[in-house]
CSV table of N, CA and C in Angstrom, one decimal:
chain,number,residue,atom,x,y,z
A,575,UNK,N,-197.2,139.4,155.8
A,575,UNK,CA,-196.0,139.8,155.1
A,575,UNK,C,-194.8,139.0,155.5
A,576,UNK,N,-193.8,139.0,154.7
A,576,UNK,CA,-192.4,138.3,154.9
A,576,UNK,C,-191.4,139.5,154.8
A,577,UNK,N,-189.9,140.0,155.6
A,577,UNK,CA,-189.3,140.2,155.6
A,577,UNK,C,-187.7,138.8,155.8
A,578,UNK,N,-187.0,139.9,155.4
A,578,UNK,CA,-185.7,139.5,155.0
A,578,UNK,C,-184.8,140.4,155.6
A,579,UNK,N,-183.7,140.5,157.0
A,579,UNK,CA,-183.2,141.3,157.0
A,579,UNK,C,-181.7,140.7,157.3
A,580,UNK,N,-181.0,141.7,156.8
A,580,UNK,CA,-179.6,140.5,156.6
A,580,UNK,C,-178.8,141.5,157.8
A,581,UNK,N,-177.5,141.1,158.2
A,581,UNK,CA,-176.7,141.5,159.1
A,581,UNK,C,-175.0,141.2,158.9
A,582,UNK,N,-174.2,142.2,159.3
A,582,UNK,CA,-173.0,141.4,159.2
A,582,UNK,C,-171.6,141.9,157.9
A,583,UNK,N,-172.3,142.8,157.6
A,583,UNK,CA,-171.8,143.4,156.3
A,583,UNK,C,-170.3,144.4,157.5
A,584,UNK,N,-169.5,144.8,156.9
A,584,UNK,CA,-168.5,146.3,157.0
A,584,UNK,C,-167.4,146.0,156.2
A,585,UNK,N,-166.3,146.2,157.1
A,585,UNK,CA,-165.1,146.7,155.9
A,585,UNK,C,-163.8,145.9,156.4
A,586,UNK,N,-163.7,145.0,155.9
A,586,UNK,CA,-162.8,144.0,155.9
A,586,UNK,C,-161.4,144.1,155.2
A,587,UNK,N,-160.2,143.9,155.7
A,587,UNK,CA,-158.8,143.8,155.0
A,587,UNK,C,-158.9,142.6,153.8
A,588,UNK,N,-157.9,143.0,152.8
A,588,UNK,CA,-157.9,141.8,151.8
A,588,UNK,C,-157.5,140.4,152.9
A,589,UNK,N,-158.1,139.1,152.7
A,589,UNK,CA,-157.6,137.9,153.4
A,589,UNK,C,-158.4,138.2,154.4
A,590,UNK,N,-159.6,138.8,154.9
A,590,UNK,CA,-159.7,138.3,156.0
A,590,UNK,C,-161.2,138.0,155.9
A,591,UNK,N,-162.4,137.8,157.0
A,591,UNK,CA,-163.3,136.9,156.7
A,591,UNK,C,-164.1,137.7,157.4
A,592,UNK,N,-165.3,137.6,157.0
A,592,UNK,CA,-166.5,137.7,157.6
A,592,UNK,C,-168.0,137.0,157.3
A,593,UNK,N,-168.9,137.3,158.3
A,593,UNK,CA,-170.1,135.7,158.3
A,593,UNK,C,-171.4,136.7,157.9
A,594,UNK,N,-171.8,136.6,156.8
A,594,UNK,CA,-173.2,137.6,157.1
A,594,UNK,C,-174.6,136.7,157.5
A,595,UNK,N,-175.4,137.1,157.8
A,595,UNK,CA,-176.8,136.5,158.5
A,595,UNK,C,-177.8,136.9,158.1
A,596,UNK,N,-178.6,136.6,157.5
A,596,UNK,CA,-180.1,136.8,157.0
A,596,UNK,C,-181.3,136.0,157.7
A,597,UNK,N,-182.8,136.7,158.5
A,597,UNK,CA,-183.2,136.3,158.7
A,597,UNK,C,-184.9,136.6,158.6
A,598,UNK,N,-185.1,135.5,157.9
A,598,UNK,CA,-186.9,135.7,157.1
A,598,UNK,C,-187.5,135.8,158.7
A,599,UNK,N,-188.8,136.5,158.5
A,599,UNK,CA,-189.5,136.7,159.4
A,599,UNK,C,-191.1,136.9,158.9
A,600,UNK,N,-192.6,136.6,159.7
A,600,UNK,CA,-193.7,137.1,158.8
A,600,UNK,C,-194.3,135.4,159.2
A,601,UNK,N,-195.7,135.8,157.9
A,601,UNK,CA,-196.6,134.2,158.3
A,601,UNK,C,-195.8,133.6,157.3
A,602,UNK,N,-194.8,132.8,157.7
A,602,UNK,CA,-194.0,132.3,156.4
A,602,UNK,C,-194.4,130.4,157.0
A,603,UNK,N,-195.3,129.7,155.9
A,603,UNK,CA,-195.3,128.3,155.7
A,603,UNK,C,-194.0,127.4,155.4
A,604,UNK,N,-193.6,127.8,154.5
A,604,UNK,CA,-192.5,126.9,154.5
A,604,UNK,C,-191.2,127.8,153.4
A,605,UNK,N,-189.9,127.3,153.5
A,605,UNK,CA,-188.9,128.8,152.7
A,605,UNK,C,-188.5,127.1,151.3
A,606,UNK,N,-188.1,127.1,150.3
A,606,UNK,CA,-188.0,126.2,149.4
A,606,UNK,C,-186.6,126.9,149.3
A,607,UNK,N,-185.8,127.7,149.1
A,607,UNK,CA,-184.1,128.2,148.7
A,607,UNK,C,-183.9,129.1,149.3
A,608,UNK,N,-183.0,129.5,149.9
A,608,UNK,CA,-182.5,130.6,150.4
A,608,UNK,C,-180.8,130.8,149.3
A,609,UNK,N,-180.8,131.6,149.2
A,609,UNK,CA,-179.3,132.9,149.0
A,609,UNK,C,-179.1,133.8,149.0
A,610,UNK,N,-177.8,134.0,148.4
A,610,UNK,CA,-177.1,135.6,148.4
A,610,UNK,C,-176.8,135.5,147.0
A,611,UNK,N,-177.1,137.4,147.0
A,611,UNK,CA,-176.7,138.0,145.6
A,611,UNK,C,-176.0,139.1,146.0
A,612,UNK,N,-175.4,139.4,144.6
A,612,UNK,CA,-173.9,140.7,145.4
A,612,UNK,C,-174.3,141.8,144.1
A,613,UNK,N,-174.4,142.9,144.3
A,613,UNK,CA,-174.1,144.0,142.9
A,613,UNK,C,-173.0,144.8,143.4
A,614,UNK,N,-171.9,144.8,142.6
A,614,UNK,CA,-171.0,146.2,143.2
A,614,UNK,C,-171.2,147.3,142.2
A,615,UNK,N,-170.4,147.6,142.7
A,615,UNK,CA,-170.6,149.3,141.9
A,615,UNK,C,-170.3,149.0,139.9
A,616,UNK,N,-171.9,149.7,139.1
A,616,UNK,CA,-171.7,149.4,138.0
A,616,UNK,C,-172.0,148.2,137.4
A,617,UNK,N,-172.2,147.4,138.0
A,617,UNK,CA,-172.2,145.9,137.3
A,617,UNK,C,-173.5,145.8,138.1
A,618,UNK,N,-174.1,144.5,137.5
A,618,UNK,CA,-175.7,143.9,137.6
A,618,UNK,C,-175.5,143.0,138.8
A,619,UNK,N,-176.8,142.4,139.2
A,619,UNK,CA,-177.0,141.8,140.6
A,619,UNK,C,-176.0,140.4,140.2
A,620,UNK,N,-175.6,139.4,140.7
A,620,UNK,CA,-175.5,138.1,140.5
A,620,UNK,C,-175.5,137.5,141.9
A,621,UNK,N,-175.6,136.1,141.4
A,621,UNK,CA,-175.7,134.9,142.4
A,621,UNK,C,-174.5,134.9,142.9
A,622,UNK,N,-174.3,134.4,144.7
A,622,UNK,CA,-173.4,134.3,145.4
A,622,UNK,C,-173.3,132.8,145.2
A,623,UNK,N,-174.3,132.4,146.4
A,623,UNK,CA,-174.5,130.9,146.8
A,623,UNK,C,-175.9,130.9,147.3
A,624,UNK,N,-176.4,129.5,146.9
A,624,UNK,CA,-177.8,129.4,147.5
A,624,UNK,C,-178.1,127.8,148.0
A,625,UNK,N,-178.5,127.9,149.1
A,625,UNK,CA,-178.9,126.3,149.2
A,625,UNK,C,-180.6,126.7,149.7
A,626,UNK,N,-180.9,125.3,149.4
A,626,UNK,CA,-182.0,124.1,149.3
A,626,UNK,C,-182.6,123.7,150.5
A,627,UNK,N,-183.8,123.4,150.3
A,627,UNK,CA,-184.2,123.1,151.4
A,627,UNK,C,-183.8,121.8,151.8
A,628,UNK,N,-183.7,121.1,150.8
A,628,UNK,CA,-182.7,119.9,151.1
A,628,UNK,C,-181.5,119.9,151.3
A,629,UNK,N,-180.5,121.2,151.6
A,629,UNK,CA,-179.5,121.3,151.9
A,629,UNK,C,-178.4,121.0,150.5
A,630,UNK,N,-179.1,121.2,149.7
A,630,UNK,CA,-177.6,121.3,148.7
A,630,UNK,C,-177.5,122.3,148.4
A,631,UNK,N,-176.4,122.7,147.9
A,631,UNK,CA,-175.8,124.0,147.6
A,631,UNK,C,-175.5,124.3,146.5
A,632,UNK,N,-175.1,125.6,145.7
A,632,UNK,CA,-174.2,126.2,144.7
A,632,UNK,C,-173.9,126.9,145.1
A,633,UNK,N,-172.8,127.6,144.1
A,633,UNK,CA,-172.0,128.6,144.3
A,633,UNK,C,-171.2,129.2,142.8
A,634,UNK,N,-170.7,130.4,142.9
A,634,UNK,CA,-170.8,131.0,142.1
A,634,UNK,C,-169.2,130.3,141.7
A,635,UNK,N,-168.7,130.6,140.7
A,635,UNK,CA,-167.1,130.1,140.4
A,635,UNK,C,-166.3,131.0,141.1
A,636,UNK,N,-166.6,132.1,141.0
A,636,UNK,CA,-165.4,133.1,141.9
A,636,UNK,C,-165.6,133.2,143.2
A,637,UNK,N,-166.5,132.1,143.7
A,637,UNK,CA,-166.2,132.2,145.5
A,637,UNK,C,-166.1,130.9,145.6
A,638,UNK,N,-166.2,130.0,144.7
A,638,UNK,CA,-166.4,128.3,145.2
A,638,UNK,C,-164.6,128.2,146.1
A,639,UNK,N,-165.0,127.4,147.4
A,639,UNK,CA,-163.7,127.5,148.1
A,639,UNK,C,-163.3,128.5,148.7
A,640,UNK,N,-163.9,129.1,148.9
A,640,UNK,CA,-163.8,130.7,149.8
A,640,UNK,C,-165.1,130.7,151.3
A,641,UNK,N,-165.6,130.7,150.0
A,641,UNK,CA,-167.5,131.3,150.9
A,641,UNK,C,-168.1,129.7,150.9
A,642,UNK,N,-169.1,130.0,152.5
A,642,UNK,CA,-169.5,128.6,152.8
A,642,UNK,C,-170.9,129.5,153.1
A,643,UNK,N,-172.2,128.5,152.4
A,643,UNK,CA,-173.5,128.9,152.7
A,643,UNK,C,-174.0,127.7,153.8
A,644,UNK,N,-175.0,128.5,154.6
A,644,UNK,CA,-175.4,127.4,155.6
A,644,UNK,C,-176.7,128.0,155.8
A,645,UNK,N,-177.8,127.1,156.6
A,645,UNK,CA,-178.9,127.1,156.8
A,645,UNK,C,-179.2,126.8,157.6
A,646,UNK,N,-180.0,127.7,158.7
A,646,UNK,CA,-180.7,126.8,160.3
A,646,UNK,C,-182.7,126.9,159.8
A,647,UNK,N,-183.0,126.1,159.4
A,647,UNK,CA,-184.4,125.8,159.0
A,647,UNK,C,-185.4,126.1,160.5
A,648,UNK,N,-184.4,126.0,161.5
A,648,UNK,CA,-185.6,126.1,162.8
A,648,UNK,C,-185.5,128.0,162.8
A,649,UNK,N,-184.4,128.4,162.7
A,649,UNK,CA,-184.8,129.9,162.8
A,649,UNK,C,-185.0,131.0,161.4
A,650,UNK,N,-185.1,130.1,160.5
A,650,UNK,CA,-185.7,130.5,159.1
A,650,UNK,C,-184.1,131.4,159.0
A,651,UNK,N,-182.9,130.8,159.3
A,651,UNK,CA,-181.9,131.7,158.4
A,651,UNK,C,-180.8,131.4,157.9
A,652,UNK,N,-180.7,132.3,157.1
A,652,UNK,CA,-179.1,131.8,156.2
A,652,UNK,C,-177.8,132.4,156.1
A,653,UNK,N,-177.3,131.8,156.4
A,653,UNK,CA,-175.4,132.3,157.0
A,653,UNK,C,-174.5,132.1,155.3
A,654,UNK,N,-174.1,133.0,155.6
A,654,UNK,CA,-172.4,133.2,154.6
A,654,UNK,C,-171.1,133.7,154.7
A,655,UNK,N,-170.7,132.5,155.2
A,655,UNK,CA,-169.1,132.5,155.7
A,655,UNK,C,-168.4,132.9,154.6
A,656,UNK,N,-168.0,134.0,154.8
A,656,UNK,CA,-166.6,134.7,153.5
A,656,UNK,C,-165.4,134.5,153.9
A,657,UNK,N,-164.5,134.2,153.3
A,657,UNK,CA,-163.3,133.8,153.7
A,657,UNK,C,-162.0,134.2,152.6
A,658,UNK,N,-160.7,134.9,152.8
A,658,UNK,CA,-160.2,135.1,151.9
A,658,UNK,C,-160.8,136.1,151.4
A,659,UNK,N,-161.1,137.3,151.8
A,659,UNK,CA,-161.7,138.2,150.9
A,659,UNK,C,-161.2,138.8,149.8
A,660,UNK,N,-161.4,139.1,148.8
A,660,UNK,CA,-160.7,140.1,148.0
A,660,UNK,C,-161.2,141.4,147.6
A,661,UNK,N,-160.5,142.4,146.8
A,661,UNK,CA,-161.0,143.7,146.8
A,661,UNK,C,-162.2,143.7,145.9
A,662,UNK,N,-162.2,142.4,145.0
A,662,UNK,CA,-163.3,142.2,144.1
A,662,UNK,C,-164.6,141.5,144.3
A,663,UNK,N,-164.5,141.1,146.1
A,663,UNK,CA,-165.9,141.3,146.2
A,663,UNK,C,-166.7,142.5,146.9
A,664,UNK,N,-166.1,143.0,147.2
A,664,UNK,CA,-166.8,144.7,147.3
A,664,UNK,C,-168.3,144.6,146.6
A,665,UNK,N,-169.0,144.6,147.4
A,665,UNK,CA,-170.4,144.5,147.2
A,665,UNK,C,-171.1,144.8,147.9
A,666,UNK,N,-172.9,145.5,147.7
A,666,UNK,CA,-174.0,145.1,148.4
A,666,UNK,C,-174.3,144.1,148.2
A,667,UNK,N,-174.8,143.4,149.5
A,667,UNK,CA,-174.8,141.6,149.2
A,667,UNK,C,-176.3,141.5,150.2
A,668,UNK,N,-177.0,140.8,149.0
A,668,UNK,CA,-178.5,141.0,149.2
A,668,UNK,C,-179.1,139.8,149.2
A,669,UNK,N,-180.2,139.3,150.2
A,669,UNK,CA,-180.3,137.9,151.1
A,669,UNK,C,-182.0,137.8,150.2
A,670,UNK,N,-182.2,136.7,149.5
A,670,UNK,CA,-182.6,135.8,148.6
A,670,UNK,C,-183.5,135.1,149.3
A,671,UNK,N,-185.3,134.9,149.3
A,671,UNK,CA,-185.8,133.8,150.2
A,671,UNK,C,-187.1,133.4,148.8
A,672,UNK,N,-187.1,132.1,148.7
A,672,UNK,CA,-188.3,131.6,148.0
A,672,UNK,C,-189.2,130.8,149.0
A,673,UNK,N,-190.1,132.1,149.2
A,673,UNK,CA,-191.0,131.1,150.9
A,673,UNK,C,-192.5,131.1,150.2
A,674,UNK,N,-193.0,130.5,150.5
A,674,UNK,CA,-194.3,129.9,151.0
A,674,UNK,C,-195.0,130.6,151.7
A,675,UNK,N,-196.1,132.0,152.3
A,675,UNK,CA,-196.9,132.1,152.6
A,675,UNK,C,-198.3,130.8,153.0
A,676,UNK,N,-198.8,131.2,154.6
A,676,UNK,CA,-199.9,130.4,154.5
A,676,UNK,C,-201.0,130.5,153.3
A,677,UNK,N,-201.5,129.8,152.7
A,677,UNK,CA,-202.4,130.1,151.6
A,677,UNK,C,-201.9,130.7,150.3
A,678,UNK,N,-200.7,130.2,149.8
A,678,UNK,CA,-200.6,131.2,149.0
A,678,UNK,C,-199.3,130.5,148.2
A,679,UNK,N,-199.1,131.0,147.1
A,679,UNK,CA,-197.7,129.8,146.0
A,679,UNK,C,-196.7,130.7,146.6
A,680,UNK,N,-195.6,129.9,146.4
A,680,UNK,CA,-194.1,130.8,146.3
A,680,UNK,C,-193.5,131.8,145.8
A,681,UNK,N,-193.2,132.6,146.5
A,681,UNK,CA,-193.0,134.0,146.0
A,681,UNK,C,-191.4,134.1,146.6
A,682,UNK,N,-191.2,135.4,145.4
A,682,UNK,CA,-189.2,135.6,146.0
A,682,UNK,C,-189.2,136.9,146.5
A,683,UNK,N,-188.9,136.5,147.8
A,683,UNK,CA,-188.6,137.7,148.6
A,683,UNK,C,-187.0,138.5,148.7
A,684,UNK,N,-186.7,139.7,149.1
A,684,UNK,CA,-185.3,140.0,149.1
A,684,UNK,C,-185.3,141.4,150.0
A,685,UNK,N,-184.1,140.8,150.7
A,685,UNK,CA,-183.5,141.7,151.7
A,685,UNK,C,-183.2,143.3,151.2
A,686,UNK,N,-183.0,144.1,152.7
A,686,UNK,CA,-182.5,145.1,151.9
A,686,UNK,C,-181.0,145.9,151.3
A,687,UNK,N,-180.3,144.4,151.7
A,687,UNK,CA,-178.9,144.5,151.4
A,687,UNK,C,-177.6,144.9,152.5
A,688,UNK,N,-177.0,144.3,152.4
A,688,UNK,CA,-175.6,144.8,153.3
A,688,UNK,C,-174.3,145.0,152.8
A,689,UNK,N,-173.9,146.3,153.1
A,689,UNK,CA,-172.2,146.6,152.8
A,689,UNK,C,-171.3,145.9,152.7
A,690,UNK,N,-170.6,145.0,152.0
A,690,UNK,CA,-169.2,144.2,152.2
A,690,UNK,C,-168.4,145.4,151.6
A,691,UNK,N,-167.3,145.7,152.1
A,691,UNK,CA,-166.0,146.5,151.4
A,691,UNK,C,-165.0,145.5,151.7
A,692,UNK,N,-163.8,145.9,150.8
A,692,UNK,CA,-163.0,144.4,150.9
A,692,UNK,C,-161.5,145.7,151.0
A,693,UNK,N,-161.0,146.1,151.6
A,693,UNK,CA,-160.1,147.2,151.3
A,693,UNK,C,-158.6,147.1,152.3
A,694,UNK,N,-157.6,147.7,152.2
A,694,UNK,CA,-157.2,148.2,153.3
A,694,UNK,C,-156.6,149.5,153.4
């Protein structure tokens, strides 16, 4: 089995920053993408940012220049530096892995989510 458990979520002032952490764990062969997805309240899941196993990245238009995605490949995890918060990302923000099982094709796995509130 593969888990995904992410870290790092609470309740942040407008402008201020926080780093969340996701980390796959299980017989995992090799991970091909990692990201983050956010749903807030009422509205549908969307893409944060996600990088590559080759290290390139995307990002969504409303965080490009804010949020920084990063990857440590030796501890299978993925970091997202928030920065500049606003009250409109208030989100569950849920950590994204397309891994590789030994024996087996690529499957998408997904965390079970962490709290961002953006408030003061």
């Amino acid at each position: 089995q593969v888990q995904l458990v992410e870290s790092g979520g609470g309740l942040v002032q407008p402008g201020g920053s926080l780093t969340l952490s996701c980390a796959a764990s299980g017989s995992i062969f090799s991970i091909n993408a990692m990201g983050w997805y956010r749903q807030a309240p009422g509205k549908e899941r969307e893409l944060v940012a996600v990088v590559i196993s080759g290290g390139g990245t995307n990002y969504a238009d409303s965080v490009k220049g804010r949020f920084t995605i990063s990857r440590d490949n030796a501890k299978n995890t993925v970091y997202l530096q928030m920065n500049s918060l606003k009250p409109e990302d208030t989100a569950v923000y849920y950590c994204n892995g397309e891994i590789r099982r030994f024996g087996t094709s690529i499957m998408t796995y997904w965390g079970k989510g962490t709290l961002v509130t953006v408030s003061s």
